[in-house]
Amino acid sequence: MQYQVEVIDDWSDSPALQGDWDRLAEAKGFWFPFVSYQWFDCWYPAFCVEGNARIVVIRRDGDVVGIVPGVMGRRRIGPITVNEFSYAANGLTPYVSFLFEDDLYGDAKLLLQIDEALSGEIELLNVPAIETTGQDWRFISRGQEGFTNVYEEHRFPSLYVGMPDGFPAFLSGCSTSFRKSFNCTKRKANKQYEVATEEVRLTNQSALHRLQRLSAKTWQEQNGSGLFSEKYRDFFMKLFGKSSTDFSVSFLKFGESDVAFNCFYIRDNTFVGYKIGYDPSFAKLRPGELLKYEIYPFACEHGVTLFHLLGEANESKRHWATGSNDFVNSWLFSKRHLKSLLLEKGLRARKTIKERMEG
């Protein structure tokens, strides 16, 4: 089937799409905030270099049936530099998805039409952080016309904690060492401080100011990756300042002092822990873990049965996790450009050699 494909190259021309954008995003379920118009209305002004925006809009009989929020740029891989069309995402975007109506996923020529709409300038198509069990993965991994089979640039697990029977049942099913550590940490903190938590919507300006003050003390802020570091400040101030934001923050308090935070999002039975941080001067009392001990029962009481632990699958998260989903950063190379074909062959050869040496 042939669709009408248009390209918007200036984010300021996008507001007319908001209704259709959010209709398509809503169908993605609990990942909705990360693919909503509101998310990208904060992302593009903060991270997209002027002139690089390429929002692909797919219409059928005049109706919007698909959107790909993209960015054009140049990527250097080894000695070769290519024109890259990338999904508009970075480390702040834990999951991405083409905003397609379901029947578009069956069209093997659609990516070629998108390439043609972009004047055939794509040498590398970069789709980061797609779930390997989802429609998007199946769509791009079966070898789209005009592009090579998908090259897995990076595969990684995203951990989750299932608590279908609530927090007490989950804890009783944990190992003896886990429960011992849990109780020891709580006792140690309670001996020294009056421990409490407070959950607040981030539309509350007072909560936002408290979050800024606490975040300024974290190690993330010191290394430039914090919520309000120079790199990310514009994005988060705009996102959290929107009256319609769905994010809340849970503060761990020792007496009157805020010592840890967790920015989270709840939809139906699912909790997404987006960002966590703590005051390192209290590190010996494990404030990040203490906050989990407090926030999980709170969320379970509000009907949550599934907790997603975004970010790196570190040892602390593995202690809690009951399962994981695989995500992959995917590269597709254009068959139209000799340079991109040679690059793909080189990357695959390098990966094969590395696997054999490690084996």
GROMACS .gro file of C-alpha atoms in nm:
model
  359
    1MET     CA    1   0.000   0.000   0.000
    2GLN     CA    2   0.125   0.348  -0.081
    3TYR     CA    3   0.104   0.613   0.186
    4GLN     CA    4   0.159   0.987   0.173
    5VAL     CA    5   0.481   1.065   0.361
    6GLU     CA    6   0.576   1.418   0.458
    7VAL     CA    7   0.869   1.552   0.658
    8ILE     CA    8   0.860   1.838   0.909
    9ASP     CA    9   1.206   1.986   0.961
   10ASP     CA   10   1.122   2.246   1.224
   11TRP     CA   11   0.977   2.147   1.563
   12SER     CA   12   0.787   2.477   1.582
   13ASP     CA   13   0.566   2.345   1.298
   14SER     CA   14   0.459   2.039   1.499
   15PRO     CA   15   0.173   2.158   1.730
   16ALA     CA   16  -0.092   2.067   1.471
   17LEU     CA   17   0.014   1.704   1.516
   18GLN     CA   18  -0.042   1.690   1.893
   19GLY     CA   19  -0.385   1.528   1.887
   20ASP     CA   20  -0.286   1.253   1.642
   21TRP     CA   21   0.052   1.213   1.810
   22ASP     CA   22  -0.097   1.143   2.152
   23ARG     CA   23  -0.365   0.916   2.003
   24LEU     CA   24  -0.092   0.699   1.851
   25ALA     CA   25   0.124   0.722   2.165
   26GLU     CA   26  -0.163   0.626   2.396
   27ALA     CA   27  -0.191   0.295   2.213
   28LYS     CA   28   0.163   0.212   2.333
   29GLY     CA   29   0.037   0.150   2.687
   30PHE     CA   30   0.232   0.233   2.999
   31TRP     CA   31   0.532   0.370   2.805
   32PHE     CA   32   0.304   0.656   2.704
   33PRO     CA   33   0.497   0.941   2.872
   34PHE     CA   34   0.815   0.855   2.684
   35VAL     CA   35   0.651   0.871   2.341
   36SER     CA   36   0.396   1.146   2.406
   37TYR     CA   37   0.393   1.481   2.230
   38GLN     CA   38   0.469   1.646   2.565
   39TRP     CA   39   0.791   1.444   2.599
   40PHE     CA   40   0.919   1.550   2.257
   41ASP     CA   41   0.803   1.908   2.309
   42CYS     CA   42   1.069   1.912   2.581
   43TRP     CA   43   1.322   1.691   2.400
   44TYR     CA   44   1.360   1.870   2.066
   45PRO     CA   45   1.428   2.222   2.201
   46ALA     CA   46   1.674   2.081   2.457
   47PHE     CA   47   1.876   1.838   2.245
   48CYS     CA   48   1.814   1.881   1.873
   49VAL     CA   49   2.064   2.096   1.687
   50GLU     CA   50   1.882   2.365   1.487
   51GLY     CA   51   1.798   2.237   1.140
   52ASN     CA   52   1.842   1.867   1.228
   53ALA     CA   53   1.482   1.783   1.316
   54ARG     CA   54   1.308   1.543   1.078
   55ILE     CA   55   0.960   1.444   1.196
   56VAL     CA   56   0.819   1.194   0.948
   57VAL     CA   57   0.439   1.200   0.918
   58ILE     CA   58   0.261   0.915   0.739
   59ARG     CA   59  -0.092   0.973   0.613
   60ARG     CA   60  -0.357   0.753   0.456
   61ASP     CA   61  -0.639   0.935   0.279
   62GLY     CA   62  -0.534   1.248   0.465
   63ASP     CA   63  -0.545   1.090   0.813
   64VAL     CA   64  -0.230   1.059   1.023
   65VAL     CA   65  -0.154   0.688   1.074
   66GLY     CA   66   0.214   0.705   1.167
   67ILE     CA   67   0.481   0.935   1.308
   68VAL     CA   68   0.856   0.884   1.342
   69PRO     CA   69   1.020   1.155   1.555
   70GLY     CA   70   1.366   1.176   1.402
   71VAL     CA   71   1.689   1.369   1.375
   72MET     CA   72   1.936   1.390   1.085
   73GLY     CA   73   2.303   1.406   1.169
   74ARG     CA   74   2.649   1.278   1.090
   75ARG     CA   75   2.800   0.978   1.269
   76ARG     CA   76   3.162   0.875   1.258
   77ILE     CA   77   3.224   0.500   1.293
   78GLY     CA   78   3.592   0.420   1.276
   79PRO     CA   79   3.735   0.597   0.971
   80ILE     CA   80   3.394   0.639   0.800
   81THR     CA   81   3.137   0.916   0.848
   82VAL     CA   82   2.778   0.856   0.737
   83ASN     CA   83   2.447   1.044   0.716
   84GLU     CA   84   2.237   0.913   1.002
   85PHE     CA   85   1.862   0.928   1.051
   86SER     CA   86   1.805   0.850   1.417
   87TYR     CA   87   1.499   0.820   1.635
   88ALA     CA   88   1.501   1.133   1.853
   89ALA     CA   89   1.625   0.977   2.176
   90ASN     CA   90   1.918   0.976   2.415
   91GLY     CA   91   1.999   0.827   2.754
   92LEU     CA   92   1.695   1.000   2.903
   93THR     CA   93   1.460   0.805   2.678
   94PRO     CA   94   1.441   0.450   2.816
   95TYR     CA   95   1.221   0.307   2.543
   96VAL     CA   96   1.131   0.414   2.190
   97SER     CA   97   0.867   0.310   1.942
   98PHE     CA   98   0.747   0.400   1.597
   99LEU     CA   99   0.411   0.567   1.645
  100PHE     CA  100   0.235   0.345   1.391
  101GLU     CA  101  -0.116   0.215   1.358
  102ASP     CA  102  -0.088  -0.164   1.369
  103ASP     CA  103  -0.136  -0.231   0.997
  104LEU     CA  104   0.172  -0.022   0.908
  105TYR     CA  105   0.396  -0.283   1.068
  106GLY     CA  106   0.314  -0.523   0.785
  107ASP     CA  107   0.440  -0.292   0.509
  108ALA     CA  108   0.793  -0.399   0.413
  109LYS     CA  109   0.838  -0.098   0.182
  110LEU     CA  110   0.753   0.168   0.437
  111LEU     CA  111   1.111   0.241   0.544
  112LEU     CA  112   1.204   0.284   0.179
  113GLN     CA  113   0.924   0.539   0.142
  114ILE     CA  114   1.056   0.723   0.448
  115ASP     CA  115   1.405   0.724   0.295
  116GLU     CA  116   1.266   0.862  -0.032
  117ALA     CA  117   1.081   1.136   0.158
  118LEU     CA  118   1.415   1.230   0.314
  119SER     CA  119   1.562   1.258  -0.038
  120GLY     CA  120   1.741   0.925  -0.012
  121GLU     CA  121   2.002   1.076   0.215
  122ILE     CA  122   1.993   0.803   0.482
  123GLU     CA  123   2.309   0.593   0.496
  124LEU     CA  124   2.246   0.467   0.850
  125LEU     CA  125   1.907   0.424   1.018
  126ASN     CA  126   1.950   0.422   1.396
  127VAL     CA  127   1.662   0.294   1.614
  128PRO     CA  128   1.774   0.277   1.980
  129ALA     CA  129   1.617   0.096   2.274
  130ILE     CA  130   1.341  -0.114   2.118
  131GLU     CA  131   1.202  -0.416   2.298
  132THR     CA  132   1.300  -0.741   2.129
  133THR     CA  133   0.953  -0.891   2.181
  134GLY     CA  134   0.767  -0.594   2.033
  135GLN     CA  135   0.626  -0.500   1.694
  136ASP     CA  136   0.902  -0.249   1.624
  137TRP     CA  137   1.172  -0.514   1.654
  138ARG     CA  138   0.986  -0.754   1.424
  139PHE     CA  139   0.925  -0.472   1.177
  140ILE     CA  140   1.288  -0.375   1.127
  141SER     CA  141   1.454  -0.714   1.187
  142ARG     CA  142   1.307  -0.901   0.892
  143GLY     CA  143   1.520  -0.717   0.636
  144GLN     CA  144   1.334  -0.416   0.505
  145GLU     CA  145   1.351  -0.338   0.133
  146GLY     CA  146   1.624  -0.084   0.067
  147PHE     CA  147   1.812  -0.164   0.388
  148THR     CA  148   2.034  -0.448   0.508
  149ASN     CA  149   1.928  -0.683   0.784
  150VAL     CA  150   1.945  -0.523   1.125
  151TYR     CA  151   2.283  -0.488   1.292
  152GLU     CA  152   2.265  -0.509   1.671
  153GLU     CA  153   2.479  -0.221   1.791
  154HIS     CA  154   2.403  -0.301   2.157
  155ARG     CA  155   2.170  -0.536   2.344
  156PHE     CA  156   2.088  -0.484   2.710
  157PRO     CA  157   1.845  -0.609   2.978
  158SER     CA  158   1.587  -0.392   3.151
  159LEU     CA  159   1.506  -0.539   3.492
  160TYR     CA  160   1.168  -0.553   3.661
  161VAL     CA  161   1.020  -0.664   3.992
  162GLY     CA  162   0.692  -0.853   3.995
  163MET     CA  163   0.482  -0.828   4.312
  164PRO     CA  164   0.148  -0.980   4.212
  165ASP     CA  165   0.061  -1.063   4.574
  166GLY     CA  166   0.195  -0.745   4.734
  167PHE     CA  167   0.511  -0.645   4.913
  168PRO     CA  168   0.488  -0.874   5.222
  169ALA     CA  169   0.445  -1.180   5.000
  170PHE     CA  170   0.736  -1.069   4.782
  171LEU     CA  171   0.960  -1.022   5.085
  172SER     CA  172   0.867  -1.360   5.232
  173GLY     CA  173   0.972  -1.524   4.906
  174CYS     CA  174   1.317  -1.361   4.911
  175SER     CA  175   1.632  -1.528   5.038
  176THR     CA  176   1.724  -1.521   5.407
  177SER     CA  177   2.025  -1.299   5.334
  178PHE     CA  178   1.806  -1.048   5.147
  179ARG     CA  179   1.556  -1.025   5.435
  180LYS     CA  180   1.839  -0.997   5.688
  181SER     CA  181   1.997  -0.712   5.494
  182PHE     CA  182   1.656  -0.547   5.456
  183ASN     CA  183   1.583  -0.555   5.829
  184CYS     CA  184   1.937  -0.455   5.928
  185THR     CA  185   1.932  -0.147   5.705
  186LYS     CA  186   1.597  -0.033   5.838
  187ARG     CA  187   1.698  -0.085   6.203
  188LYS     CA  188   2.024   0.107   6.159
  189ALA     CA  189   1.850   0.408   6.004
  190ASN     CA  190   1.565   0.408   6.257
  191LYS     CA  191   1.812   0.410   6.548
  192GLN     CA  192   1.962   0.738   6.429
  193TYR     CA  193   1.674   0.922   6.264
  194GLU     CA  194   1.302   0.950   6.236
  195VAL     CA  195   1.262   0.794   5.889
  196ALA     CA  196   0.968   0.893   5.671
  197THR     CA  197   0.872   0.925   5.305
  198GLU     CA  198   0.662   1.178   5.118
  199GLU     CA  199   0.511   1.140   4.771
  200VAL     CA  200   0.437   1.459   4.575
  201ARG     CA  201   0.335   1.538   4.216
  202LEU     CA  202   0.608   1.724   4.031
  203THR     CA  203   0.361   1.989   3.921
  204ASN     CA  204   0.403   2.116   4.279
  205GLN     CA  205   0.661   2.398   4.260
  206SER     CA  206   0.771   2.342   4.618
  207ALA     CA  207   0.845   1.976   4.537
  208LEU     CA  208   1.042   2.079   4.229
  209HIS     CA  209   1.256   2.319   4.433
  210ARG     CA  210   1.320   2.049   4.694
  211LEU     CA  211   1.420   1.809   4.417
  212GLN     CA  212   1.662   2.067   4.274
  213ARG     CA  213   1.827   2.123   4.613
  214LEU     CA  214   1.867   1.751   4.681
  215SER     CA  215   1.977   1.665   4.329
  216ALA     CA  216   2.256   1.926   4.356
  217LYS     CA  217   2.417   1.709   4.627
  218THR     CA  218   2.417   1.384   4.429
  219TRP     CA  219   2.716   1.225   4.255
  220GLN     CA  220   2.521   1.242   3.927
  221GLU     CA  221   2.509   1.620   3.951
  222GLN     CA  222   2.882   1.630   4.021
  223ASN     CA  223   2.972   1.429   3.708
  224GLY     CA  224   2.734   1.622   3.482
  225SER     CA  225   2.461   1.359   3.443
  226GLY     CA  226   2.218   1.487   3.707
  227LEU     CA  227   1.865   1.609   3.650
  228PHE     CA  228   1.966   1.975   3.664
  229SER     CA  229   2.318   1.958   3.526
  230GLU     CA  230   2.399   2.193   3.239
  231LYS     CA  231   2.335   1.919   2.983
  232TYR     CA  232   1.988   1.820   3.104
  233ARG     CA  233   1.851   2.121   3.295
  234ASP     CA  234   1.644   2.271   3.013
  235PHE     CA  235   1.478   1.938   2.940
  236PHE     CA  236   1.379   1.854   3.297
  237MET     CA  237   1.275   2.204   3.395
  238LYS     CA  238   1.036   2.213   3.101
  239LEU     CA  239   0.913   1.854   3.151
  240PHE     CA  240   0.853   1.883   3.524
  241GLY     CA  241   0.712   2.233   3.488
  242LYS     CA  242   0.430   2.126   3.257
  243SER     CA  243   0.093   2.124   3.430
  244SER     CA  244   0.003   1.794   3.265
  245THR     CA  245   0.316   1.601   3.370
  246ASP     CA  246   0.246   1.251   3.497
  247PHE     CA  247   0.562   1.225   3.707
  248SER     CA  248   0.574   1.225   4.085
  249VAL     CA  249   0.864   1.226   4.329
  250SER     CA  250   0.909   1.030   4.649
  251PHE     CA  251   1.138   1.186   4.910
  252LEU     CA  252   1.310   0.987   5.184
  253LYS     CA  253   1.337   1.207   5.493
  254PHE     CA  254   1.564   1.175   5.795
  255GLY     CA  255   1.387   1.403   6.036
  256GLU     CA  256   1.329   1.725   5.845
  257SER     CA  257   1.602   1.660   5.587
  258ASP     CA  258   1.547   1.521   5.237
  259VAL     CA  259   1.817   1.257   5.180
  260ALA     CA  260   1.698   1.059   4.874
  261PHE     CA  261   1.450   1.089   4.588
  262ASN     CA  262   1.286   0.870   4.328
  263CYS     CA  263   1.112   1.030   4.029
  264PHE     CA  264   0.849   0.782   3.917
  265TYR     CA  265   0.547   0.729   3.700
  266ILE     CA  266   0.247   0.503   3.772
  267ARG     CA  267   0.004   0.382   3.511
  268ASP     CA  268  -0.258   0.119   3.592
  269ASN     CA  269  -0.066  -0.161   3.770
  270THR     CA  270   0.281  -0.053   3.657
  271PHE     CA  271   0.543   0.158   3.835
  272VAL     CA  272   0.831   0.306   3.637
  273GLY     CA  273   1.116   0.429   3.857
  274TYR     CA  274   1.265   0.692   3.628
  275LYS     CA  275   1.543   0.864   3.826
  276ILE     CA  276   1.683   0.803   4.173
  277GLY     CA  277   1.947   0.994   4.370
  278TYR     CA  278   2.064   1.054   4.726
  279ASP     CA  279   2.281   1.274   4.944
  280PRO     CA  280   2.619   1.092   4.954
  281SER     CA  281   2.688   1.213   5.307
  282PHE     CA  282   2.431   0.952   5.419
  283ALA     CA  283   2.568   0.676   5.194
  284LYS     CA  284   2.651   0.440   5.484
  285LEU     CA  285   2.281   0.417   5.565
  286ARG     CA  286   2.198   0.313   5.207
  287PRO     CA  287   1.931   0.579   5.147
  288GLY     CA  288   1.857   0.457   4.793
  289GLU     CA  289   1.772   0.110   4.924
  290LEU     CA  290   1.576   0.255   5.215
  291LEU     CA  291   1.362   0.450   4.972
  292LYS     CA  292   1.281   0.130   4.782
  293TYR     CA  293   1.176  -0.033   5.109
  294GLU     CA  294   0.932   0.251   5.164
  295ILE     CA  295   0.804   0.321   4.813
  296TYR     CA  296   0.731  -0.040   4.710
  297PRO     CA  297   0.471  -0.100   4.985
  298PHE     CA  298   0.321   0.242   4.911
  299ALA     CA  299   0.287   0.159   4.540
  300CYS     CA  300   0.147  -0.189   4.611
  301GLU     CA  301  -0.123  -0.030   4.825
  302HIS     CA  302  -0.219   0.173   4.516
  303GLY     CA  303  -0.263  -0.135   4.298
  304VAL     CA  304   0.088  -0.168   4.151
  305THR     CA  305   0.205  -0.523   4.080
  306LEU     CA  306   0.494  -0.457   3.839
  307PHE     CA  307   0.797  -0.231   3.896
  308HIS     CA  308   1.031  -0.139   3.612
  309LEU     CA  309   1.390  -0.059   3.712
  310LEU     CA  310   1.521   0.161   3.434
  311GLY     CA  311   1.886   0.227   3.361
  312GLU     CA  312   2.191   0.009   3.409
  313ALA     CA  313   2.126  -0.340   3.544
  314ASN     CA  314   2.357  -0.297   3.844
  315GLU     CA  315   2.405  -0.534   4.138
  316SER     CA  316   2.158  -0.350   4.361
  317LYS     CA  317   1.880  -0.379   4.103
  318ARG     CA  318   1.961  -0.746   4.039
  319HIS     CA  319   1.902  -0.821   4.408
  320TRP     CA  320   1.543  -0.701   4.369
  321ALA     CA  321   1.465  -0.814   4.015
  322THR     CA  322   1.238  -1.107   3.938
  323GLY     CA  323   1.284  -1.087   3.561
  324SER     CA  324   1.404  -0.878   3.268
  325ASN     CA  325   1.313  -0.768   2.916
  326ASP     CA  326   1.572  -0.745   2.639
  327PHE     CA  327   1.619  -0.420   2.450
  328VAL     CA  328   1.838  -0.357   2.149
  329ASN     CA  329   1.994  -0.056   1.978
  330SER     CA  330   1.950  -0.131   1.608
  331TRP     CA  331   2.136  -0.006   1.301
  332LEU     CA  332   2.017  -0.057   0.942
  333PHE     CA  333   2.246   0.032   0.653
  334SER     CA  334   2.118   0.161   0.321
  335LYS     CA  335   2.167  -0.061   0.016
  336ARG     CA  336   2.177   0.253  -0.199
  337HIS     CA  337   2.517   0.367  -0.071
  338LEU     CA  338   2.835   0.168  -0.122
  339LYS     CA  339   2.994   0.337   0.179
  340SER     CA  340   2.723   0.215   0.417
  341LEU     CA  341   2.738  -0.141   0.276
  342LEU     CA  342   3.114  -0.154   0.325
  343LEU     CA  343   3.076  -0.019   0.678
  344GLU     CA  344   2.822  -0.284   0.768
  345LYS     CA  345   3.040  -0.565   0.632
  346GLY     CA  346   3.334  -0.430   0.830
  347LEU     CA  347   3.135  -0.410   1.153
  348ARG     CA  348   3.000  -0.763   1.114
  349ALA     CA  349   3.348  -0.898   1.040
  350ARG     CA  350   3.488  -0.723   1.348
  351LYS     CA  351   3.209  -0.861   1.566
  352THR     CA  352   3.268  -1.216   1.433
  353ILE     CA  353   3.641  -1.195   1.502
  354LYS     CA  354   3.579  -1.061   1.854
  355GLU     CA  355   3.328  -1.339   1.932
  356ARG     CA  356   3.572  -1.607   1.813
  357MET     CA  357   3.856  -1.464   2.019
  358GLU     CA  358   3.637  -1.445   2.330
  359GLY     CA  359   3.507  -1.798   2.263
   0.00000   0.00000   0.00000
